[in-house]
mmCIF file of C-alpha atoms in Angstrom:
data_model
loop_
_atom_site.group_PDB
_atom_site.id
_atom_site.type_symbol
_atom_site.label_atom_id
_atom_site.label_comp_id
_atom_site.label_asym_id
_atom_site.label_seq_id
_atom_site.Cartn_x
_atom_site.Cartn_y
_atom_site.Cartn_z
ATOM 1 C CA ALA A 1217 -80.053 64.683 -163.572
ATOM 2 C CA ALA A 1218 -79.989 63.328 -167.077
ATOM 3 C CA GLY A 1219 -81.788 60.038 -167.577
ATOM 4 C CA VAL A 1220 -81.861 57.310 -170.181
ATOM 5 C CA ILE A 1221 -83.556 58.469 -173.377
ATOM 6 C CA GLN A 1222 -85.436 56.119 -175.644
ATOM 7 C CA SER A 1223 -86.966 56.800 -179.009
ATOM 8 C CA PRO A 1224 -89.513 56.487 -180.299
ATOM 9 C CA ARG A 1225 -91.828 56.245 -177.326
ATOM 10 C CA HIS A 1226 -94.537 54.547 -179.339
ATOM 11 C CA LEU A 1227 -94.327 52.537 -182.532
ATOM 12 C CA ILE A 1228 -96.926 50.738 -184.605
ATOM 13 C CA LYS A 1229 -95.823 48.201 -187.216
ATOM 14 C CA GLU A 1230 -97.378 45.546 -189.396
ATOM 15 C CA LYS A 1231 -96.442 41.873 -189.246
ATOM 16 C CA ARG A 1232 -93.226 41.043 -191.094
ATOM 17 C CA GLU A 1233 -92.041 44.652 -190.991
ATOM 18 C CA THR A 1234 -88.849 45.830 -189.316
ATOM 19 C CA ALA A 1235 -88.367 48.227 -186.421
ATOM 20 C CA THR A 1236 -85.419 50.059 -184.930
ATOM 21 C CA LEU A 1237 -85.438 51.258 -181.359
ATOM 22 C CA LYS A 1238 -82.865 53.720 -180.066
ATOM 23 C CA CYS A 1239 -81.389 54.225 -176.625
ATOM 24 C CA TYR A 1240 -79.205 57.035 -175.320
ATOM 25 C CA PRO A 1241 -77.600 56.132 -171.987
ATOM 26 C CA ILE A 1242 -76.947 58.403 -169.049
ATOM 27 C CA PRO A 1243 -73.798 60.463 -169.809
ATOM 28 C CA ARG A 1244 -70.581 58.608 -168.908
ATOM 29 C CA HIS A 1245 -72.364 55.273 -168.565
ATOM 30 C CA ASP A 1246 -70.511 52.594 -170.508
ATOM 31 C CA THR A 1247 -73.036 49.746 -170.493
ATOM 32 C CA VAL A 1248 -76.420 49.401 -172.131
ATOM 33 C CA TYR A 1249 -79.036 46.715 -171.581
ATOM 34 C CA TRP A 1250 -82.245 45.850 -173.453
ATOM 35 C CA TYR A 1251 -85.331 44.288 -171.868
ATOM 36 C CA GLN A 1252 -88.722 43.217 -173.184
ATOM 37 C CA GLN A 1253 -91.823 43.446 -170.998
ATOM 38 C CA GLY A 1254 -94.993 41.804 -172.289
ATOM 39 C CA PRO A 1255 -98.422 42.868 -170.977
ATOM 40 C CA GLY A 1256 -98.686 41.990 -167.290
ATOM 41 C CA GLN A 1257 -95.258 40.341 -167.346
ATOM 42 C CA ASP A 1258 -91.929 40.969 -165.698
ATOM 43 C CA PRO A 1259 -89.110 42.437 -167.814
ATOM 44 C CA GLN A 1260 -87.065 39.839 -169.671
ATOM 45 C CA PHE A 1261 -83.415 40.541 -170.357
ATOM 46 C CA LEU A 1262 -82.479 40.496 -174.033
ATOM 47 C CA ILE A 1263 -78.881 41.636 -174.441
ATOM 48 C CA SER A 1264 -76.215 43.967 -173.057
ATOM 49 C CA PHE A 1265 -73.195 45.828 -174.366
ATOM 50 C CA TYR A 1266 -70.131 47.057 -172.498
ATOM 51 C CA GLU A 1267 -67.783 49.437 -174.256
ATOM 52 C CA LYS A 1268 -69.421 48.630 -177.596
ATOM 53 C CA MET A 1269 -68.909 44.869 -177.230
ATOM 54 C CA GLN A 1270 -71.705 42.406 -176.593
ATOM 55 C CA SER A 1271 -71.412 41.394 -172.957
ATOM 56 C CA ASP A 1272 -74.337 39.222 -171.897
ATOM 57 C CA LYS A 1273 -77.114 37.584 -173.862
ATOM 58 C CA GLY A 1274 -80.541 36.617 -172.658
ATOM 59 C CA SER A 1275 -83.672 35.504 -174.435
ATOM 60 C CA ILE A 1276 -83.204 37.591 -177.567
ATOM 61 C CA PRO A 1277 -84.799 36.070 -180.690
ATOM 62 C CA ASP A 1278 -82.574 35.490 -183.703
ATOM 63 C CA ARG A 1279 -84.732 37.996 -185.595
ATOM 64 C CA PHE A 1280 -83.448 40.722 -183.291
ATOM 65 C CA SER A 1281 -80.008 42.266 -183.288
ATOM 66 C CA ALA A 1282 -78.437 45.133 -181.422
ATOM 67 C CA GLN A 1283 -75.284 47.159 -181.277
ATOM 68 C CA GLN A 1284 -73.654 49.916 -179.292
ATOM 69 C CA PHE A 1285 -72.014 52.770 -181.118
ATOM 70 C CA SER A 1286 -68.909 54.866 -180.433
ATOM 71 C CA ASP A 1287 -70.992 57.503 -178.633
ATOM 72 C CA TYR A 1288 -72.414 54.679 -176.446
ATOM 73 C CA HIS A 1289 -75.930 54.922 -177.785
ATOM 74 C CA SER A 1290 -77.504 51.631 -178.748
ATOM 75 C CA GLU A 1291 -80.017 50.419 -181.304
ATOM 76 C CA LEU A 1292 -82.212 47.352 -181.200
ATOM 77 C CA ASN A 1293 -83.138 46.123 -184.664
ATOM 78 C CA MET A 1294 -86.168 43.868 -184.972
ATOM 79 C CA SER A 1295 -87.008 42.128 -188.229
ATOM 80 C CA SER A 1296 -89.892 39.945 -189.445
ATOM 81 C CA LEU A 1297 -92.061 41.295 -186.669
ATOM 82 C CA GLU A 1298 -94.657 38.987 -185.157
ATOM 83 C CA LEU A 1299 -97.789 39.762 -183.175
ATOM 84 C CA GLY A 1300 -96.062 38.377 -180.088
ATOM 85 C CA ASP A 1301 -93.383 41.045 -180.318
ATOM 86 C CA SER A 1302 -95.903 43.616 -179.111
ATOM 87 C CA ALA A 1303 -94.458 44.739 -175.799
ATOM 88 C CA LEU A 1304 -92.747 47.485 -173.884
ATOM 89 C CA TYR A 1305 -89.033 47.590 -174.658
ATOM 90 C CA PHE A 1306 -86.792 49.084 -172.034
ATOM 91 C CA CYS A 1307 -83.251 50.235 -172.286
ATOM 92 C CA ALA A 1308 -81.144 50.588 -169.153
ATOM 93 C CA SER A 1309 -77.652 51.918 -168.621
ATOM 94 C CA SER A 1310 -75.001 51.524 -165.958
ATOM 95 C CA LEU A 1311 -71.417 52.337 -165.160
ATOM 96 C CA THR A 1312 -69.668 49.000 -165.076
ATOM 97 C CA SER A 1313 -66.110 50.205 -164.827
ATOM 98 C CA GLY A 1314 -66.025 51.357 -161.227
ATOM 99 C CA GLY A 1315 -67.495 53.562 -158.556
ATOM 100 C CA ALA A 1316 -70.003 53.109 -155.781
ATOM 101 C CA ASP A 1317 -72.860 53.063 -158.247
ATOM 102 C CA GLN A 1318 -71.363 50.471 -160.536
ATOM 103 C CA GLU A 1319 -73.666 47.894 -162.046
ATOM 104 C CA THR A 1320 -76.775 49.703 -160.897
ATOM 105 C CA GLN A 1321 -79.064 49.774 -163.883
ATOM 106 C CA TYR A 1322 -81.123 52.865 -164.579
ATOM 107 C CA PHE A 1323 -84.059 52.379 -166.868
ATOM 108 C CA GLY A 1324 -85.468 54.548 -169.610
ATOM 109 C CA PRO A 1325 -89.197 55.224 -170.081
ATOM 110 C CA GLY A 1326 -89.530 52.465 -172.661
ATOM 111 C CA THR A 1327 -90.751 52.143 -176.230
ATOM 112 C CA ARG A 1328 -94.201 50.650 -176.621
ATOM 113 C CA LEU A 1329 -94.302 48.540 -179.771
ATOM 114 C CA LEU A 1330 -97.578 47.375 -181.219
ATOM 115 C CA VAL A 1331 -97.489 44.868 -184.062
ATOM 116 C CA LEU A 1332 -100.706 44.584 -186.082
ATOM 117 C CA ALA B 576 -78.047 30.798 -162.821
ATOM 118 C CA GLN B 577 -80.237 32.893 -160.614
ATOM 119 C CA SER B 578 -83.939 33.270 -159.954
ATOM 120 C CA VAL B 579 -86.299 35.426 -157.944
ATOM 121 C CA THR B 580 -89.571 34.514 -156.280
ATOM 122 C CA GLN B 581 -91.972 37.170 -155.131
ATOM 123 C CA LEU B 582 -94.648 35.827 -152.831
ATOM 124 C CA GLY B 583 -98.011 37.329 -153.572
ATOM 125 C CA SER B 584 -98.861 38.780 -156.952
ATOM 126 C CA HIS B 585 -101.179 41.241 -155.183
ATOM 127 C CA VAL B 586 -100.800 42.762 -151.718
ATOM 128 C CA SER B 587 -103.428 45.049 -150.219
ATOM 129 C CA VAL B 588 -102.799 47.243 -147.173
ATOM 130 C CA SER B 589 -104.602 50.142 -145.558
ATOM 131 C CA GLU B 590 -103.210 53.623 -145.790
ATOM 132 C CA GLY B 591 -100.871 54.126 -142.832
ATOM 133 C CA ALA B 592 -100.277 50.399 -142.340
ATOM 134 C CA LEU B 593 -97.014 48.505 -142.675
ATOM 135 C CA VAL B 594 -96.020 47.433 -146.165
ATOM 136 C CA LEU B 595 -94.186 44.116 -146.533
ATOM 137 C CA LEU B 596 -93.342 42.750 -149.975
ATOM 138 C CA ARG B 597 -91.528 39.438 -150.008
ATOM 139 C CA CYS B 598 -88.636 38.448 -152.222
ATOM 140 C CA ASN B 599 -86.559 35.282 -152.140
ATOM 141 C CA TYR B 600 -83.688 34.653 -154.479
ATOM 142 C CA SER B 601 -81.548 31.830 -155.713
ATOM 143 C CA SER B 602 -78.020 32.493 -156.864
ATOM 144 C CA SER B 603 -74.888 30.406 -157.278
ATOM 145 C CA VAL B 604 -72.703 33.404 -156.447
ATOM 146 C CA PRO B 605 -73.070 36.283 -153.983
ATOM 147 C CA PRO B 606 -75.964 38.249 -155.411
ATOM 148 C CA TYR B 607 -76.587 41.878 -156.127
ATOM 149 C CA LEU B 608 -80.225 42.581 -155.230
ATOM 150 C CA PHE B 609 -82.530 45.376 -156.329
ATOM 151 C CA TRP B 610 -86.070 46.602 -155.873
ATOM 152 C CA TYR B 611 -87.692 48.600 -158.649
ATOM 153 C CA VAL B 612 -91.113 50.265 -158.743
ATOM 154 C CA GLN B 613 -93.211 50.689 -161.854
ATOM 155 C CA TYR B 614 -96.174 53.033 -162.046
ATOM 156 C CA PRO B 615 -98.778 52.437 -164.768
ATOM 157 C CA ASN B 616 -97.444 53.050 -168.262
ATOM 158 C CA GLN B 617 -94.090 54.179 -166.924
ATOM 159 C CA GLY B 618 -90.556 52.884 -166.710
ATOM 160 C CA LEU B 619 -88.801 51.162 -163.839
ATOM 161 C CA GLN B 620 -87.526 53.341 -161.020
ATOM 162 C CA LEU B 621 -84.832 52.087 -158.672
ATOM 163 C CA LEU B 622 -85.990 52.012 -155.059
ATOM 164 C CA LEU B 623 -82.924 50.523 -153.422
ATOM 165 C CA LYS B 624 -80.121 48.031 -153.888
ATOM 166 C CA TYR B 625 -77.837 45.679 -151.990
ATOM 167 C CA THR B 626 -74.390 44.945 -153.347
ATOM 168 C CA THR B 627 -72.008 44.500 -150.419
ATOM 169 C CA GLY B 628 -71.644 45.834 -146.900
ATOM 170 C CA ALA B 629 -74.541 46.791 -144.643
ATOM 171 C CA THR B 630 -77.372 44.311 -144.978
ATOM 172 C CA LEU B 631 -80.094 46.831 -144.130
ATOM 173 C CA VAL B 632 -80.434 49.247 -147.000
ATOM 174 C CA LYS B 633 -82.581 52.335 -147.177
ATOM 175 C CA GLY B 634 -84.096 53.608 -150.355
ATOM 176 C CA ILE B 635 -86.289 56.351 -151.647
ATOM 177 C CA ASN B 636 -89.821 57.155 -150.477
ATOM 178 C CA GLY B 637 -89.261 55.630 -147.025
ATOM 179 C CA PHE B 638 -88.664 52.076 -148.230
ATOM 180 C CA GLU B 639 -86.002 49.780 -146.859
ATOM 181 C CA ALA B 640 -84.951 46.174 -147.315
ATOM 182 C CA GLU B 641 -82.808 43.705 -145.431
ATOM 183 C CA PHE B 642 -80.541 41.158 -147.065
ATOM 184 C CA LYS B 643 -80.670 37.893 -145.153
ATOM 185 C CA LYS B 644 -78.251 35.399 -146.608
ATOM 186 C CA SER B 645 -79.362 32.542 -144.344
ATOM 187 C CA GLU B 646 -82.931 32.961 -145.568
ATOM 188 C CA THR B 647 -81.997 33.955 -149.138
ATOM 189 C CA SER B 648 -84.406 36.842 -148.750
ATOM 190 C CA PHE B 649 -84.549 40.533 -149.542
ATOM 191 C CA HIS B 650 -87.963 41.681 -148.313
ATOM 192 C CA LEU B 651 -89.093 45.257 -148.894
ATOM 193 C CA THR B 652 -90.781 47.203 -146.097
ATOM 194 C CA LYS B 653 -92.232 50.607 -145.398
ATOM 195 C CA PRO B 654 -93.590 51.531 -141.968
ATOM 196 C CA SER B 655 -96.573 53.536 -143.156
ATOM 197 C CA ALA B 656 -98.216 53.128 -146.557
ATOM 198 C CA HIS B 657 -99.279 56.133 -148.576
ATOM 199 C CA MET B 658 -101.798 56.197 -151.391
ATOM 200 C CA SER B 659 -99.008 57.195 -153.790
ATOM 201 C CA ASP B 660 -97.237 53.873 -153.084
ATOM 202 C CA ALA B 661 -99.793 51.999 -155.180
ATOM 203 C CA ALA B 662 -97.758 50.486 -158.024
ATOM 204 C CA GLU B 663 -96.054 47.326 -159.286
ATOM 205 C CA TYR B 664 -92.918 46.327 -157.423
ATOM 206 C CA PHE B 665 -90.209 44.116 -158.886
ATOM 207 C CA CYS B 666 -87.376 42.404 -157.068
ATOM 208 C CA ALA B 667 -84.348 41.640 -159.234
ATOM 209 C CA VAL B 668 -81.023 39.852 -158.908
ATOM 210 C CA SER B 669 -77.751 39.942 -160.785
ATOM 211 C CA THR B 670 -74.465 38.172 -160.344
ATOM 212 C CA GLY B 671 -72.523 41.400 -160.135
ATOM 213 C CA GLY B 672 -70.235 40.044 -162.808
ATOM 214 C CA GLY B 673 -70.267 43.187 -164.843
ATOM 215 C CA ALA B 674 -72.819 44.103 -167.503
ATOM 216 C CA ASP B 675 -74.963 41.092 -166.676
ATOM 217 C CA GLY B 676 -78.683 41.282 -167.226
ATOM 218 C CA LEU B 677 -81.066 41.403 -164.311
ATOM 219 C CA THR B 678 -83.385 38.523 -163.506
ATOM 220 C CA PHE B 679 -86.703 39.848 -162.272
ATOM 221 C CA GLY B 680 -89.402 38.342 -160.130
ATOM 222 C CA LYS B 681 -92.961 38.243 -161.435
ATOM 223 C CA GLY B 682 -93.815 41.431 -159.579
ATOM 224 C CA THR B 683 -96.181 42.343 -156.750
ATOM 225 C CA HIS B 684 -99.031 44.734 -157.297
ATOM 226 C CA LEU B 685 -99.413 46.878 -154.186
ATOM 227 C CA ILE B 686 -102.918 48.153 -153.499
ATOM 228 C CA ILE B 687 -103.499 50.837 -150.894
ATOM 229 C CA GLN B 688 -106.924 50.921 -149.288
ATOM 230 C CA PRO B 689 -108.109 54.343 -148.056
#
């Protein structure tokens, strides 16, 4: 079965640079979520989108923004990168609009961001 | 608001022994509860979930969990541990309100002794 696709898988940036992470949800899923997992930490929810509208907001820094496009893929834009932004960034997708599997989040493999 | 507490950041069991990973939650509304497993340098894989209905839920790889509302618990068990079960396990809760983010526990690192 098709899974969540994230790109790139690894990214190295310098401080104060920008980064864009991409997420392609499972086909027919209408909701995308972004999480940040620091080394040895639990995943922290950043933001979610349902049908291209922002749905829920967690601990996303103001330097970060995200959007969901008409084909349901999503991008997380990170500006003025700091050393503390080094982490694993996960995207998850779900089908919010009905069905037995609704609201079950399926995670992608993650993008590992290293800020130097 | 909701929260998750996982008792024991590290749990060590012998191969073939019972696995018990504890999870307690706090939620102001009926919760949706999940267990995910994470292998080193990999993503999160769904083990099982409770949304509504039967309180004993079975998942993949022989794991199961029981939702106990009176105890606000959702402990994960497996009758017989296998070496391949060694991983990080996360309990998570959501409000089930639609597109809401998950709140995760701090995780439990499961170690399997040969």
